[in-house]
Amino acid sequence: MKHIVSGIQPTGSINIGTYLGSIKNFVALQNSYKDHHFYLFIADLHAITIPKDRLKLRKMIKELAAIYLACGLKEERLSLFIQSEIPAHSQMSYLIQCFTYMGELERMTQYKDKAQKQASVSSALFTYPTLMAGDILLYDAEYVPVGDDQKQHLELTRDIAQRINHRFEDFFKVPKPLIPKVGARIMSLADPTVKMSKSDANVKSRIELLDDDNIIRKRIMSAVTDSEGKIYYDKVNKPGLANLMTLMGAVKNESLAAIEAAYQDKTYQTFKEDLATLVIDHLRPIKERYQELIKSDKLDDILEKGRIEAEKIARKKVMKFNHKLGLGRKK
Ligand code: TYM
C-alpha cells in the first residue's frame, strides 16, 4: 500500500487557514486515494524549536489530535500519532543533517522569517527542515499534502532524497507535494499581506475552528477589505477581498470565477454575511464532534494504535539507514 504523510505543529489553536490548507484536504484525499494509507501526526518536536510552555503544549497536542478526527478523518487507513513518541523521527533528522548543506538551510524563507522574530535562535530552528524531511522519508511517502508555505521544505526534502538515492540506490521514495488549488495560502483577516497564522499576536487576524459563532461573524464582518465596493478577484489591488473570496471558494469547493459571478452585483456587506453564515455552518459539526472526542477515551486509543503502527515502519527504516551508513555493529 502507498503512503500519504503530513503533520501539523501544535503551536496554537487550529485556524481556518491551517484547516483549509491541510486538514480539509486530508479528508478529501482519504476519500479519493483509497489505495493509500495515511500517516498523519502532531509535530510536537517541531513546536519546541521555539520555546513553549510545557502545560500549554500538552493541551495543544490533545486539542490537535481531537481536531484532526473531528474534521472527518476516518480511522481506517489512518495512523494518527504524536511525533515525539516515535524516536526514529529525531534519529532520522540527525542522519539527514549529514546530507544537508548549510547553504540549503540558510535559504529557507520560513527559517529567515522565524529567526528574525527571535531574540536568540536555536540551532533546532535552523535544522527544522531536516526533521521535516525525516518525517516524510521515514514512511516512504508517495504524497505529502501541505499548504503553499511548506512547498520550499518539500523541494528540499526531494533534493535530499535524490542526493541520498544517488549514493544508496533508491533508498528513499522521492515524495510529491499535494497543494490545494484554492485555499493553499489563507491570509490574515487584519492584514491580508501576511499569512493567517496560529502564532500571530493579533487574534483578530484569524478564525479558530473552535471559536464561538458570534466571534466568527465578528471577525469576518470586520475583516480588512477596500473602499471600491465592487466584487471581483484581484489579489494585487484588492488583497483583503481576494482572501475572503478564497475562503469562500475553499469552504464551498467552488472556483473563484463562480464566486465572482454569483456576487458581482452584491455589496461587501451581503458577501461578508453570506461568508460568515457559510463558515459557521461548516464548522458547527466539527465543533460538536470535537466536544465529544475531547471528553472520551477514544482519543488515547487512536493515538496509541497510531503510535504502534508508525513505530513499526519508522524504526525499521532508520535501522536500515544506520546499516547502510556503516553505523554500529554488523548484524
Ligand atoms: P504548520 O503547523 O505551520 O501548518 C500545518 C499545515 O497547514 C498549512 N497552513 C496553511 N494553509 C493555508 N493557509 C494558511 N494560512 C496556512 N497556515 C498553515 C501548512 O502549509 C501545513 O500544511 N512544518 C510543518 C509541519 C510538518 C510537516 C511535516 C508537514 C512537520 N513535519 C511533514 C508535512 C510533512 C508546519 O509547520 O506546518
mmCIF file of C-alpha atoms and ligand atoms in Angstrom:
data_model
loop_
_atom_site.group_PDB
_atom_site.id
_atom_site.type_symbol
_atom_site.label_atom_id
_atom_site.label_comp_id
_atom_site.label_asym_id
_atom_site.label_seq_id
_atom_site.Cartn_x
_atom_site.Cartn_y
_atom_site.Cartn_z
ATOM 1 C CA MET A 1 0.000 0.000 0.000
ATOM 2 C CA LYS A 2 1.256 3.501 -0.843
ATOM 3 C CA HIS A 3 1.668 6.129 1.862
ATOM 4 C CA ILE A 4 0.491 9.709 2.338
ATOM 5 C CA VAL A 5 2.252 11.642 5.122
ATOM 6 C CA SER A 6 1.656 15.028 6.722
ATOM 7 C CA GLY A 7 1.891 16.849 10.029
ATOM 8 C CA ILE A 8 0.760 19.974 11.855
ATOM 9 C CA GLN A 9 2.519 21.787 14.688
ATOM 10 C CA PRO A 10 0.597 22.079 17.976
ATOM 11 C CA THR A 11 1.665 25.687 18.412
ATOM 12 C CA GLY A 12 -1.786 27.181 18.901
ATOM 13 C CA SER A 13 -5.463 26.552 18.265
ATOM 14 C CA ILE A 14 -6.084 25.434 14.705
ATOM 15 C CA ASN A 15 -7.339 28.233 12.489
ATOM 16 C CA ILE A 16 -9.287 28.144 9.265
ATOM 17 C CA GLY A 17 -6.107 28.718 7.210
ATOM 18 C CA THR A 18 -4.444 25.563 8.533
ATOM 19 C CA TYR A 19 -7.738 23.714 8.149
ATOM 20 C CA LEU A 20 -8.294 24.704 4.510
ATOM 21 C CA GLY A 21 -4.636 24.303 3.547
ATOM 22 C CA SER A 22 -4.240 20.899 5.147
ATOM 23 C CA ILE A 23 -6.900 19.009 7.175
ATOM 24 C CA LYS A 24 -9.817 19.580 4.781
ATOM 25 C CA ASN A 25 -7.575 18.295 2.030
ATOM 26 C CA PHE A 26 -6.564 15.209 4.073
ATOM 27 C CA VAL A 27 -10.240 14.336 4.462
ATOM 28 C CA ALA A 28 -10.891 14.726 0.725
ATOM 29 C CA LEU A 29 -7.779 12.698 -0.136
ATOM 30 C CA GLN A 30 -8.803 9.907 2.224
ATOM 31 C CA ASN A 31 -11.962 9.560 0.158
ATOM 32 C CA SER A 32 -10.250 9.719 -3.231
ATOM 33 C CA TYR A 33 -6.953 7.852 -2.607
ATOM 34 C CA LYS A 34 -8.470 4.585 -1.440
ATOM 35 C CA ASP A 35 -5.317 2.538 -2.010
ATOM 36 C CA HIS A 36 -3.192 4.798 0.237
ATOM 37 C CA HIS A 37 -2.525 4.591 3.972
ATOM 38 C CA PHE A 38 -2.327 7.918 5.835
ATOM 39 C CA TYR A 39 0.379 8.665 8.423
ATOM 40 C CA LEU A 40 -0.719 11.943 9.992
ATOM 41 C CA PHE A 41 0.932 13.325 13.064
ATOM 42 C CA ILE A 42 1.164 16.081 15.625
ATOM 43 C CA ALA A 43 4.549 17.716 15.082
ATOM 44 C CA ASP A 44 5.397 18.438 18.719
ATOM 45 C CA LEU A 45 9.169 18.158 18.160
ATOM 46 C CA HIS A 46 8.869 20.930 15.590
ATOM 47 C CA ALA A 47 6.895 23.034 18.066
ATOM 48 C CA ILE A 48 9.743 23.217 20.593
ATOM 49 C CA THR A 49 12.209 24.748 18.112
ATOM 50 C CA ILE A 50 10.803 27.961 19.602
ATOM 51 C CA PRO A 51 10.370 27.818 23.434
ATOM 52 C CA LYS A 52 6.911 26.664 24.581
ATOM 53 C CA ASP A 53 5.114 26.500 27.891
ATOM 54 C CA ARG A 54 5.002 22.815 28.930
ATOM 55 C CA LEU A 55 1.364 22.660 30.040
ATOM 56 C CA LYS A 56 0.105 24.699 27.130
ATOM 57 C CA LEU A 57 1.962 22.446 24.695
ATOM 58 C CA ARG A 58 0.447 19.315 26.195
ATOM 59 C CA LYS A 59 -3.039 20.831 25.969
ATOM 60 C CA MET A 60 -2.450 21.804 22.339
ATOM 61 C CA ILE A 61 -1.259 18.290 21.439
ATOM 62 C CA LYS A 62 -4.509 16.806 22.725
ATOM 63 C CA GLU A 63 -6.602 19.526 21.138
ATOM 64 C CA LEU A 64 -4.955 18.968 17.754
ATOM 65 C CA ALA A 65 -5.490 15.200 17.950
ATOM 66 C CA ALA A 66 -9.201 15.778 18.571
ATOM 67 C CA ILE A 67 -9.406 18.377 15.789
ATOM 68 C CA TYR A 68 -7.885 16.012 13.218
ATOM 69 C CA LEU A 69 -10.610 13.458 13.938
ATOM 70 C CA ALA A 70 -13.429 15.959 14.410
ATOM 71 C CA CYS A 71 -12.760 17.295 10.899
ATOM 72 C CA GLY A 72 -13.869 13.963 9.474
ATOM 73 C CA LEU A 73 -10.787 11.759 9.076
ATOM 74 C CA LYS A 74 -11.782 8.127 9.234
ATOM 75 C CA GLU A 75 -9.912 5.664 11.427
ATOM 76 C CA GLU A 76 -9.450 3.123 8.664
ATOM 77 C CA ARG A 77 -6.287 3.586 6.568
ATOM 78 C CA LEU A 78 -5.102 6.150 9.132
ATOM 79 C CA SER A 79 -2.286 6.084 11.682
ATOM 80 C CA LEU A 80 -2.637 9.243 13.781
ATOM 81 C CA PHE A 81 0.271 9.722 16.150
ATOM 82 C CA ILE A 82 2.415 12.125 18.161
ATOM 83 C CA GLN A 83 5.809 12.736 16.552
ATOM 84 C CA SER A 84 7.861 12.716 19.776
ATOM 85 C CA GLU A 85 6.531 9.252 20.682
ATOM 86 C CA ILE A 86 8.442 7.784 17.725
ATOM 87 C CA PRO A 87 12.193 8.136 18.449
ATOM 88 C CA ALA A 88 13.041 7.370 14.817
ATOM 89 C CA HIS A 89 11.997 10.934 13.854
ATOM 90 C CA SER A 90 14.808 12.504 15.909
ATOM 91 C CA GLN A 91 17.260 9.830 14.797
ATOM 92 C CA MET A 92 16.450 10.285 11.130
ATOM 93 C CA SER A 93 16.735 14.055 11.423
ATOM 94 C CA TYR A 94 20.342 13.718 12.575
ATOM 95 C CA LEU A 95 21.231 11.310 9.770
ATOM 96 C CA ILE A 96 19.658 13.639 7.223
ATOM 97 C CA GLN A 97 21.656 16.566 8.596
ATOM 98 C CA CYS A 98 24.747 14.686 7.456
ATOM 99 C CA PHE A 99 23.459 15.016 3.877
ATOM 100 C CA THR A 100 22.195 18.609 4.036
ATOM 101 C CA TYR A 101 24.271 21.696 3.302
ATOM 102 C CA MET A 102 24.352 24.836 5.444
ATOM 103 C CA GLY A 103 23.611 26.930 2.351
ATOM 104 C CA GLU A 104 20.417 24.985 1.706
ATOM 105 C CA LEU A 105 19.141 25.603 5.221
ATOM 106 C CA GLU A 106 20.184 29.260 5.098
ATOM 107 C CA ARG A 107 17.982 29.748 2.035
ATOM 108 C CA MET A 108 14.779 28.566 3.760
ATOM 109 C CA THR A 109 12.385 31.519 3.878
ATOM 110 C CA GLN A 110 10.458 30.165 6.909
ATOM 111 C CA TYR A 111 13.696 29.996 8.851
ATOM 112 C CA LYS A 112 14.593 33.562 7.891
ATOM 113 C CA ASP A 113 11.114 34.829 8.871
ATOM 114 C CA LYS A 114 11.009 32.977 12.185
ATOM 115 C CA ALA A 115 14.619 33.719 13.143
ATOM 116 C CA GLN A 116 14.022 37.412 12.627
ATOM 117 C CA LYS A 117 11.328 37.368 15.320
ATOM 118 C CA GLN A 118 13.503 35.631 17.954
ATOM 119 C CA ALA A 119 15.962 37.262 20.337
ATOM 120 C CA SER A 120 18.087 34.114 20.241
ATOM 121 C CA VAL A 121 17.698 31.467 17.591
ATOM 122 C CA SER A 122 18.035 27.765 18.478
ATOM 123 C CA SER A 123 20.072 25.528 16.202
ATOM 124 C CA ALA A 124 16.974 23.299 16.026
ATOM 125 C CA LEU A 125 15.078 26.099 14.293
ATOM 126 C CA PHE A 126 17.851 26.123 11.713
ATOM 127 C CA THR A 127 17.829 22.338 11.189
ATOM 128 C CA TYR A 128 13.995 22.151 11.320
ATOM 129 C CA PRO A 129 13.718 21.219 7.591
ATOM 130 C CA THR A 130 15.866 18.121 8.185
ATOM 131 C CA LEU A 131 13.438 16.946 10.882
ATOM 132 C CA MET A 132 10.610 17.536 8.428
ATOM 133 C CA ALA A 133 12.454 15.670 5.657
ATOM 134 C CA GLY A 134 12.928 12.767 8.077
ATOM 135 C CA ASP A 135 9.201 12.784 8.961
ATOM 136 C CA ILE A 136 8.404 12.227 5.317
ATOM 137 C CA LEU A 137 11.230 9.936 4.190
ATOM 138 C CA LEU A 138 10.808 7.537 7.143
ATOM 139 C CA TYR A 139 7.461 6.426 5.725
ATOM 140 C CA ASP A 140 8.432 6.361 2.035
ATOM 141 C CA ALA A 141 5.640 8.836 1.352
ATOM 142 C CA GLU A 142 4.224 8.924 -2.137
ATOM 143 C CA TYR A 143 2.422 12.231 -1.492
ATOM 144 C CA VAL A 144 2.641 14.994 1.109
ATOM 145 C CA PRO A 145 -0.438 17.241 1.286
ATOM 146 C CA VAL A 146 0.555 20.704 2.548
ATOM 147 C CA GLY A 147 -0.262 24.400 2.165
ATOM 148 C CA ASP A 148 1.759 26.721 -0.020
ATOM 149 C CA ASP A 149 4.177 27.812 2.745
ATOM 150 C CA GLN A 150 5.645 24.284 3.020
ATOM 151 C CA LYS A 151 6.489 23.996 -0.683
ATOM 152 C CA GLN A 152 10.124 25.018 -0.192
ATOM 153 C CA HIS A 153 10.607 22.460 2.599
ATOM 154 C CA LEU A 154 9.166 19.792 0.306
ATOM 155 C CA GLU A 155 11.522 20.773 -2.506
ATOM 156 C CA LEU A 156 14.453 20.464 -0.116
ATOM 157 C CA THR A 157 13.181 17.060 1.040
ATOM 158 C CA ARG A 158 13.101 15.904 -2.576
ATOM 159 C CA ASP A 159 16.636 17.215 -3.207
ATOM 160 C CA ILE A 160 17.979 15.428 -0.124
ATOM 161 C CA ALA A 161 16.187 12.179 -1.022
ATOM 162 C CA GLN A 162 17.625 12.300 -4.530
ATOM 163 C CA ARG A 163 21.111 13.022 -3.164
ATOM 164 C CA ILE A 164 20.937 10.052 -0.803
ATOM 165 C CA ASN A 165 19.453 7.837 -3.521
ATOM 166 C CA HIS A 166 22.386 8.712 -5.727
ATOM 167 C CA ARG A 167 24.696 7.164 -3.154
ATOM 168 C CA PHE A 168 22.480 4.320 -1.931
ATOM 169 C CA GLU A 169 20.442 3.498 -4.983
ATOM 170 C CA ASP A 170 16.746 4.290 -4.465
ATOM 171 C CA PHE A 171 16.799 4.000 -0.708
ATOM 172 C CA PHE A 172 14.101 6.663 -0.266
ATOM 173 C CA LYS A 173 10.900 7.265 -2.154
ATOM 174 C CA VAL A 174 11.021 10.814 -3.587
ATOM 175 C CA PRO A 175 7.764 12.399 -2.296
ATOM 176 C CA LYS A 176 5.446 14.648 -4.271
ATOM 177 C CA PRO A 177 3.652 17.618 -2.680
ATOM 178 C CA LEU A 178 -0.132 17.900 -2.973
ATOM 179 C CA ILE A 179 -1.171 21.536 -2.686
ATOM 180 C CA PRO A 180 -4.861 22.551 -2.844
ATOM 181 C CA LYS A 181 -5.937 24.645 -5.861
ATOM 182 C CA VAL A 182 -7.924 27.084 -3.722
ATOM 183 C CA GLY A 183 -7.006 27.762 -0.077
ATOM 184 C CA ALA A 184 -3.303 26.880 -0.110
ATOM 185 C CA ARG A 185 -2.468 30.266 1.450
ATOM 186 C CA ILE A 186 -5.178 31.941 3.506
ATOM 187 C CA MET A 187 -4.143 35.412 4.599
ATOM 188 C CA SER A 188 -4.660 37.306 7.863
ATOM 189 C CA LEU A 189 -8.070 38.991 8.201
ATOM 190 C CA ALA A 190 -6.388 42.011 9.779
ATOM 191 C CA ASP A 191 -3.525 42.321 7.277
ATOM 192 C CA PRO A 192 -4.102 40.446 4.022
ATOM 193 C CA THR A 193 -0.450 40.806 3.020
ATOM 194 C CA VAL A 194 0.644 38.254 5.657
ATOM 195 C CA LYS A 195 -0.358 34.595 6.090
ATOM 196 C CA MET A 196 -3.034 33.685 8.646
ATOM 197 C CA SER A 197 -1.035 32.098 11.442
ATOM 198 C CA LYS A 198 -1.578 30.245 14.734
ATOM 199 C CA SER A 199 1.124 32.355 16.329
ATOM 200 C CA ASP A 200 0.008 35.859 15.218
ATOM 201 C CA ALA A 201 -0.293 38.018 18.373
ATOM 202 C CA ASN A 202 -3.423 39.654 16.932
ATOM 203 C CA VAL A 203 -6.375 37.263 17.475
ATOM 204 C CA LYS A 204 -8.469 39.349 15.061
ATOM 205 C CA SER A 205 -6.219 38.098 12.279
ATOM 206 C CA ARG A 206 -7.789 34.641 12.278
ATOM 207 C CA ILE A 207 -10.820 32.416 12.801
ATOM 208 C CA GLU A 208 -10.135 29.449 15.018
ATOM 209 C CA LEU A 209 -12.135 26.290 14.374
ATOM 210 C CA LEU A 210 -13.407 26.289 17.957
ATOM 211 C CA ASP A 211 -14.408 29.983 18.031
ATOM 212 C CA ASP A 212 -17.983 30.826 19.019
ATOM 213 C CA ASP A 213 -20.351 31.654 16.173
ATOM 214 C CA ASN A 214 -20.631 35.325 17.159
ATOM 215 C CA ILE A 215 -16.831 35.696 17.177
ATOM 216 C CA ILE A 216 -16.607 34.116 13.707
ATOM 217 C CA ARG A 217 -19.221 36.528 12.363
ATOM 218 C CA LYS A 218 -17.488 39.493 14.014
ATOM 219 C CA ARG A 219 -14.090 38.552 12.580
ATOM 220 C CA ILE A 220 -15.459 38.231 9.056
ATOM 221 C CA MET A 221 -17.580 41.385 9.191
ATOM 222 C CA SER A 222 -14.584 43.397 10.377
ATOM 223 C CA ALA A 223 -12.046 41.804 8.006
ATOM 224 C CA VAL A 224 -9.996 44.393 6.115
ATOM 225 C CA THR A 225 -11.189 44.993 2.528
ATOM 226 C CA ASP A 226 -11.049 48.139 0.350
ATOM 227 C CA SER A 227 -13.282 51.095 -0.445
ATOM 228 C CA GLU A 228 -14.129 50.351 -4.082
ATOM 229 C CA GLY A 229 -17.250 48.388 -3.188
ATOM 230 C CA LYS A 230 -17.186 46.122 -6.291
ATOM 231 C CA ILE A 231 -16.768 42.381 -6.001
ATOM 232 C CA TYR A 232 -14.191 40.819 -8.312
ATOM 233 C CA TYR A 233 -10.997 38.864 -7.722
ATOM 234 C CA ASP A 234 -7.827 40.990 -7.791
ATOM 235 C CA LYS A 235 -5.152 39.666 -5.476
ATOM 236 C CA VAL A 236 -2.753 42.568 -6.030
ATOM 237 C CA ASN A 237 -5.074 45.556 -5.699
ATOM 238 C CA LYS A 238 -7.807 44.040 -3.513
ATOM 239 C CA PRO A 239 -5.946 41.520 -1.309
ATOM 240 C CA GLY A 240 -8.494 41.601 1.547
ATOM 241 C CA LEU A 241 -11.492 40.843 -0.662
ATOM 242 C CA ALA A 242 -9.453 38.302 -2.672
ATOM 243 C CA ASN A 243 -8.663 36.497 0.566
ATOM 244 C CA LEU A 244 -12.327 36.385 1.632
ATOM 245 C CA MET A 245 -13.315 35.114 -1.827
ATOM 246 C CA THR A 246 -10.635 32.430 -1.497
ATOM 247 C CA LEU A 247 -12.026 31.464 1.909
ATOM 248 C CA MET A 248 -15.488 31.085 0.395
ATOM 249 C CA GLY A 249 -14.150 29.101 -2.573
ATOM 250 C CA ALA A 250 -12.169 26.750 -0.381
ATOM 251 C CA VAL A 251 -15.038 26.081 2.039
ATOM 252 C CA LYS A 252 -17.595 25.590 -0.774
ATOM 253 C CA ASN A 253 -15.212 23.766 -3.166
ATOM 254 C CA GLU A 254 -16.049 26.381 -5.775
ATOM 255 C CA SER A 255 -13.854 28.257 -8.234
ATOM 256 C CA LEU A 256 -13.105 31.950 -7.757
ATOM 257 C CA ALA A 257 -14.776 32.633 -11.112
ATOM 258 C CA ALA A 258 -18.033 31.091 -9.847
ATOM 259 C CA ILE A 259 -17.939 33.244 -6.714
ATOM 260 C CA GLU A 260 -17.196 36.341 -8.734
ATOM 261 C CA ALA A 261 -20.177 35.596 -10.981
ATOM 262 C CA ALA A 262 -22.514 34.998 -8.030
ATOM 263 C CA TYR A 263 -21.571 38.225 -6.233
ATOM 264 C CA GLN A 264 -20.774 40.707 -8.997
ATOM 265 C CA ASP A 265 -23.850 42.841 -8.257
ATOM 266 C CA LYS A 266 -23.832 42.381 -4.470
ATOM 267 C CA THR A 267 -22.441 44.552 -1.693
ATOM 268 C CA TYR A 268 -19.476 43.702 0.544
ATOM 269 C CA GLN A 269 -21.918 43.563 3.443
ATOM 270 C CA THR A 270 -24.057 40.839 1.789
ATOM 271 C CA PHE A 271 -20.970 38.921 0.705
ATOM 272 C CA LYS A 272 -19.478 39.018 4.201
ATOM 273 C CA GLU A 273 -22.773 38.000 5.825
ATOM 274 C CA ASP A 274 -23.068 35.017 3.470
ATOM 275 C CA LEU A 275 -19.454 34.053 4.103
ATOM 276 C CA ALA A 276 -19.943 34.245 7.878
ATOM 277 C CA THR A 277 -23.041 32.003 7.699
ATOM 278 C CA LEU A 278 -21.219 29.567 5.422
ATOM 279 C CA VAL A 279 -18.210 29.290 7.752
ATOM 280 C CA ILE A 280 -20.368 28.990 10.890
ATOM 281 C CA ASP A 281 -22.470 26.205 9.309
ATOM 282 C CA HIS A 282 -19.373 24.415 8.056
ATOM 283 C CA LEU A 283 -17.642 24.475 11.429
ATOM 284 C CA ARG A 284 -20.686 23.564 13.552
ATOM 285 C CA PRO A 285 -20.476 19.751 13.133
ATOM 286 C CA ILE A 286 -16.687 19.884 13.626
ATOM 287 C CA LYS A 287 -17.130 21.706 16.945
ATOM 288 C CA GLU A 288 -19.790 19.223 18.053
ATOM 289 C CA ARG A 289 -17.622 16.196 17.237
ATOM 290 C CA TYR A 290 -14.661 17.892 18.931
ATOM 291 C CA GLN A 291 -16.605 18.284 22.189
ATOM 292 C CA GLU A 292 -17.464 14.576 22.183
ATOM 293 C CA LEU A 293 -13.921 13.446 21.381
ATOM 294 C CA ILE A 294 -12.046 15.617 23.829
ATOM 295 C CA LYS A 295 -14.012 14.085 26.712
ATOM 296 C CA SER A 296 -13.735 10.448 25.593
ATOM 297 C CA ASP A 297 -11.002 7.807 25.992
ATOM 298 C CA LYS A 298 -11.253 7.088 22.287
ATOM 299 C CA LEU A 299 -8.633 9.704 21.506
ATOM 300 C CA ASP A 300 -5.968 7.923 23.540
ATOM 301 C CA ASP A 301 -6.819 4.577 21.965
ATOM 302 C CA ILE A 302 -6.475 6.019 18.472
ATOM 303 C CA LEU A 303 -3.159 7.728 19.302
ATOM 304 C CA GLU A 304 -1.816 4.511 20.797
ATOM 305 C CA LYS A 305 -2.838 2.475 17.758
ATOM 306 C CA GLY A 306 -1.184 5.134 15.565
ATOM 307 C CA ARG A 307 1.984 5.074 17.659
ATOM 308 C CA ILE A 308 2.339 1.306 17.328
ATOM 309 C CA GLU A 309 1.721 1.345 13.570
ATOM 310 C CA ALA A 310 4.049 4.277 12.857
ATOM 311 C CA GLU A 311 6.781 2.975 15.160
ATOM 312 C CA LYS A 312 6.956 -0.306 13.276
ATOM 313 C CA ILE A 313 7.611 1.333 9.897
ATOM 314 C CA ALA A 314 9.804 4.186 11.144
ATOM 315 C CA ARG A 315 12.090 2.088 13.323
ATOM 316 C CA LYS A 316 12.728 -0.369 10.518
ATOM 317 C CA LYS A 317 13.602 2.397 8.071
ATOM 318 C CA VAL A 318 16.018 4.207 10.392
ATOM 319 C CA MET A 319 17.745 0.940 11.353
ATOM 320 C CA LYS A 320 18.161 0.130 7.682
ATOM 321 C CA PHE A 321 19.675 3.565 7.069
ATOM 322 C CA ASN A 322 22.063 3.169 10.024
ATOM 323 C CA HIS A 323 23.157 -0.085 8.477
ATOM 324 C CA LYS A 324 23.663 1.451 5.012
ATOM 325 C CA LEU A 325 25.852 4.135 6.571
ATOM 326 C CA GLY A 326 28.032 1.593 8.383
ATOM 327 C CA LEU A 327 26.938 2.638 11.877
ATOM 328 C CA GLY A 328 27.150 0.240 14.830
ATOM 329 C CA ARG A 329 27.943 -3.463 14.584
ATOM 330 C CA LYS A 330 27.266 -5.705 11.636
ATOM 331 C CA LYS A 331 24.267 -7.967 12.278
HETATM 332 P P1 TYM B 1 2.079 24.239 10.234
HETATM 333 O O1 TYM B 1 1.774 23.619 11.544
HETATM 334 O O2 TYM B 1 2.567 25.635 10.202
HETATM 335 O O3 TYM B 1 0.805 24.161 9.301
HETATM 336 C C1 TYM B 1 0.127 22.921 9.080
HETATM 337 C C2 TYM B 1 -0.371 22.841 7.656
HETATM 338 O O4 TYM B 1 -1.271 23.914 7.404
HETATM 339 C C3 TYM B 1 -0.857 24.679 6.289
HETATM 340 N N1 TYM B 1 -1.154 26.092 6.594
HETATM 341 C C4 TYM B 1 -1.877 26.883 5.813
HETATM 342 N N2 TYM B 1 -2.510 26.652 4.646
HETATM 343 C C5 TYM B 1 -3.187 27.692 4.091
HETATM 344 N N3 TYM B 1 -3.249 28.932 4.657
HETATM 345 C C6 TYM B 1 -2.633 29.198 5.832
HETATM 346 N N4 TYM B 1 -2.713 30.413 6.364
HETATM 347 C C7 TYM B 1 -1.917 28.142 6.471
HETATM 348 N N5 TYM B 1 -1.215 28.065 7.619
HETATM 349 C C8 TYM B 1 -0.761 26.788 7.682
HETATM 350 C C9 TYM B 1 0.646 24.425 6.176
HETATM 351 O O5 TYM B 1 1.121 24.648 4.880
HETATM 352 C C10 TYM B 1 0.746 22.985 6.601
HETATM 353 O O6 TYM B 1 0.470 22.108 5.530
HETATM 354 N N6 TYM B 1 6.484 22.149 9.124
HETATM 355 C C11 TYM B 1 5.054 21.970 9.070
HETATM 356 C C12 TYM B 1 4.584 20.744 9.856
HETATM 357 C C13 TYM B 1 5.286 19.489 9.452
HETATM 358 C C14 TYM B 1 5.025 18.717 8.280
HETATM 359 C C15 TYM B 1 5.956 17.626 8.367
HETATM 360 C C16 TYM B 1 4.155 18.828 7.216
HETATM 361 C C17 TYM B 1 6.261 18.894 10.162
HETATM 362 N N7 TYM B 1 6.668 17.773 9.514
HETATM 363 C C18 TYM B 1 5.991 16.649 7.377
HETATM 364 C C19 TYM B 1 4.205 17.838 6.233
HETATM 365 C C20 TYM B 1 5.109 16.765 6.318
HETATM 366 C C21 TYM B 1 4.385 23.188 9.698
HETATM 367 O O7 TYM B 1 4.969 23.936 10.425
HETATM 368 O O8 TYM B 1 3.069 23.300 9.412
#
